[in-house]
N, CA and C of each residue as an Amber inpcrd file, in Angstrom:
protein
   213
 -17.0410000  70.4910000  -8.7680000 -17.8510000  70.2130000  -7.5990000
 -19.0080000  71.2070000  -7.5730000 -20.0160000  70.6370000  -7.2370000
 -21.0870000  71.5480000  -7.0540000 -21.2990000  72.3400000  -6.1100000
 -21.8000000  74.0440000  -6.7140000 -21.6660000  75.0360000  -5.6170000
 -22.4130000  74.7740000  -4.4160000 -23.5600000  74.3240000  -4.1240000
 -23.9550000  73.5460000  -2.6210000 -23.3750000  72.7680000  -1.8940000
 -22.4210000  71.3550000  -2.6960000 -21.4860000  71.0200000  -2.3000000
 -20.3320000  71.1350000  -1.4490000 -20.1800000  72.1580000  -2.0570000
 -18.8380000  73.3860000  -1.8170000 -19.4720000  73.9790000  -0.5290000
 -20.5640000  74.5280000  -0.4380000 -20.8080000  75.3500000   0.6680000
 -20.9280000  74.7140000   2.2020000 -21.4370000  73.3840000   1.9290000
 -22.1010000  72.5810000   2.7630000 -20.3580000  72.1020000   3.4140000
 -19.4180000  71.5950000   2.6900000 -18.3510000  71.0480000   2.9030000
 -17.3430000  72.2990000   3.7390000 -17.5580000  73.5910000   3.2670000
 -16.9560000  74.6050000   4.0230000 -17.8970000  74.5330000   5.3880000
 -18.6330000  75.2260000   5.1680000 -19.4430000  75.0700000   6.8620000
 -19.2200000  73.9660000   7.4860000 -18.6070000  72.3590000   7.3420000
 -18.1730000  71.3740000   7.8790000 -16.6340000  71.5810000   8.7900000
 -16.2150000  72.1890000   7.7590000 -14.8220000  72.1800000   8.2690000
 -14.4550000  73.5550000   9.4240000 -15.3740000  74.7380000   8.9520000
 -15.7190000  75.6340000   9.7060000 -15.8830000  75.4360000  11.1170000
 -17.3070000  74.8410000  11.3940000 -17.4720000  73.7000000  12.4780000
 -16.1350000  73.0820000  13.0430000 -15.7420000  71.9490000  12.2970000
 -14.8540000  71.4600000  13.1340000 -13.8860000  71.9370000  13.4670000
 -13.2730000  72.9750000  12.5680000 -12.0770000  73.9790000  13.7000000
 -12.8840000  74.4100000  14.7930000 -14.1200000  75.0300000  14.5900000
 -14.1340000  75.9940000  16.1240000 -14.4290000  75.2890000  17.0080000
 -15.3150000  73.7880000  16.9330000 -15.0250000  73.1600000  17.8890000
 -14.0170000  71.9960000  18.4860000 -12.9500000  72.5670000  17.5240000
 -11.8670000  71.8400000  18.0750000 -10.8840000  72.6320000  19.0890000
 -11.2540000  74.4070000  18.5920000 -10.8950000  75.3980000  19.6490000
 -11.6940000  75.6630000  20.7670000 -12.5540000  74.8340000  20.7650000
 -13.8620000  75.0990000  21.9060000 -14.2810000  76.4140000  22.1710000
 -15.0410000  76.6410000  20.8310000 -16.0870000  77.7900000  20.9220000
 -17.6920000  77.5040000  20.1640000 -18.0370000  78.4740000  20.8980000
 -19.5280000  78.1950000  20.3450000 -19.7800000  79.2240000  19.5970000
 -20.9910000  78.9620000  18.8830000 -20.8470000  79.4010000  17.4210000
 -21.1440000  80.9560000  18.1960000 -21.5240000  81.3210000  19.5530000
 -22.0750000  83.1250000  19.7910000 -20.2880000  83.4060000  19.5900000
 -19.0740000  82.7430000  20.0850000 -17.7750000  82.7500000  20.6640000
 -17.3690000  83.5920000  19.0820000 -17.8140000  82.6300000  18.0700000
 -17.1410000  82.9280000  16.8010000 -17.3660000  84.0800000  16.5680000
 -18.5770000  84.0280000  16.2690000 -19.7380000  85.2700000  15.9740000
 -19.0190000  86.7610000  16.5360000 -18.7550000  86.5740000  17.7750000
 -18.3420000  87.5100000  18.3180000 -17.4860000  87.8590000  17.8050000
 -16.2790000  86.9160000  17.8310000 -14.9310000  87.3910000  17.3150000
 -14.8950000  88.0050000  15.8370000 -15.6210000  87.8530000  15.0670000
 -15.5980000  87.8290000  13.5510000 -17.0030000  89.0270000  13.3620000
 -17.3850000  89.5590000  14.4500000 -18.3120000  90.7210000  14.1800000
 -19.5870000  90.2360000  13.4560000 -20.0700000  88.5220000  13.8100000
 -21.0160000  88.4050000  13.0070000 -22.1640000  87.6120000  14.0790000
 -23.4340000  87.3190000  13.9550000 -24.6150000  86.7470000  14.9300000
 -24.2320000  85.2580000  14.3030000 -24.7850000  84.5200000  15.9820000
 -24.7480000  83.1690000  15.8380000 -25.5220000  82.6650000  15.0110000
 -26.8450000  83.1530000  14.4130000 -27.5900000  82.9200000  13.3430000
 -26.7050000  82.9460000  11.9550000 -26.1190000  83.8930000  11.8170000
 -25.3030000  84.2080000  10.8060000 -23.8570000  82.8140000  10.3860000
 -23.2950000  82.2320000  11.8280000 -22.0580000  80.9330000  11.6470000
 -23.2150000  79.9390000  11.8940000 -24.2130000  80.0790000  12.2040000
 -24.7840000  78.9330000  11.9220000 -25.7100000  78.4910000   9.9790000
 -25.6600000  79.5790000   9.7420000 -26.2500000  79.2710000   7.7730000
 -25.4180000  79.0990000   7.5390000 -23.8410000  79.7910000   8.0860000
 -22.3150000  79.0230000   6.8790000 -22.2590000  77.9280000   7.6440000
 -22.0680000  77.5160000   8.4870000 -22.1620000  76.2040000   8.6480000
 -23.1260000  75.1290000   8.5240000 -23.9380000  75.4190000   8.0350000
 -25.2850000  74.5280000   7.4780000 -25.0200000  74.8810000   5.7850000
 -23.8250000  75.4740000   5.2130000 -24.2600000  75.4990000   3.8910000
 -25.3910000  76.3900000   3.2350000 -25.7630000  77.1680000   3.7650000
 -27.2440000  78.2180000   3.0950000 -26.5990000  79.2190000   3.2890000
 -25.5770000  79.4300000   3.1560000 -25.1180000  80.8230000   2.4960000
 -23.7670000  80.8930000   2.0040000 -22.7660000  81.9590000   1.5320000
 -22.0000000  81.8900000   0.4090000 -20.9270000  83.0030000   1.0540000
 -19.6800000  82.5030000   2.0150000 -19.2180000  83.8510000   2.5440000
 -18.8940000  84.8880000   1.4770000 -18.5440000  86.0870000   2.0390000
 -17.3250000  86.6540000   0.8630000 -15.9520000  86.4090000   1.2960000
 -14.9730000  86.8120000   1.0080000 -13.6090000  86.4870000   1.1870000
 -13.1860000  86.9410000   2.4970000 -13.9550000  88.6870000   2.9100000
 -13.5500000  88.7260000   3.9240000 -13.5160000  88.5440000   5.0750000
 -14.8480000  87.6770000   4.8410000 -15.7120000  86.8890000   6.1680000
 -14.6300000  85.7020000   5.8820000 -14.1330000  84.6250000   5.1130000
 -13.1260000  84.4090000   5.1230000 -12.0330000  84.4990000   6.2960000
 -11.5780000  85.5980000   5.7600000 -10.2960000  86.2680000   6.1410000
 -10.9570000  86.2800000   7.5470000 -11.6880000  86.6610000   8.0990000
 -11.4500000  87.1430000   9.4670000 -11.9590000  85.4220000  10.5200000
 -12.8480000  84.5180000   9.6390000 -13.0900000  82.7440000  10.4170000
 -11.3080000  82.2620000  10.4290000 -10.3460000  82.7850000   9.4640000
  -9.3250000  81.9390000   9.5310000  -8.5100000  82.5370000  10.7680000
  -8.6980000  83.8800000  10.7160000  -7.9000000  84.7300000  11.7220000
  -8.4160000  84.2720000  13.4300000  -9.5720000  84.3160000  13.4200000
 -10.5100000  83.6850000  14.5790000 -10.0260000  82.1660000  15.0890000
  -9.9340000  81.4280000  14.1200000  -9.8180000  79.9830000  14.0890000
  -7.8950000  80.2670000  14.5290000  -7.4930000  80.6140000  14.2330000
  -5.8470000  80.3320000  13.9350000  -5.4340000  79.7520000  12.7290000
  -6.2490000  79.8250000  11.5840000  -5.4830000  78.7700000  10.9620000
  -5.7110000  80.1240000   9.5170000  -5.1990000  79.2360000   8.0660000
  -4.9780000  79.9910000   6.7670000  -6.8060000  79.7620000   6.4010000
  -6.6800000  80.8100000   5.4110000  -7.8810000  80.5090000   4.8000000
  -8.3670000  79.2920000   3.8530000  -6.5720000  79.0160000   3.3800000
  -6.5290000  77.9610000   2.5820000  -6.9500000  76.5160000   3.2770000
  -6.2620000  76.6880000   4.4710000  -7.2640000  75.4570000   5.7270000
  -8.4080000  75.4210000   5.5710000  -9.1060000  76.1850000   5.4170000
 -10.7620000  76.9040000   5.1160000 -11.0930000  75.7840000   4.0970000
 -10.4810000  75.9300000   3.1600000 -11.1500000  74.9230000   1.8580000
 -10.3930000  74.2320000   1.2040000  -9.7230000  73.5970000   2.0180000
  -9.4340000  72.3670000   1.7740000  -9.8990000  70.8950000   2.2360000
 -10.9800000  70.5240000   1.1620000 -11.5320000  69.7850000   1.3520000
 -11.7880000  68.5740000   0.5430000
């Protein structure tokens, strides 16, 4: 799969957990120590987390990281 692919499809699913927990992307941001500018490029796909940004959307979200990308 192609790495844009890949990115675009994570920031999808990203999205739909947090607004299935009803937060907005400042809500996330907050929780995960990062700007709403910042969950809004992973969720548009224009950028490339590292693992531990990862680690801390799954911890935020409730769910595994492996939830994360499975797609």
């Amino acid at each position: 799969m192609y790495s844009s692919l890949r990115k675009k499809l994570l920031g999808q699913k990203i999205r739909e957990l947090r607004l299935a927990k009803g937060l907005s992307q400042v809500d996330l941001g907050l929780m995960i120590g990062s700007s709403k500018s910042q969950i809004w490029a992973l969720e548009n796909g224009h950028t490339n987390p590292k693992l531990d940004t990862l680690c801390k959307i799954a911890d935020a979200l409730d769910v595994r990281v492996s939830d994360l990308i499975s797609f």
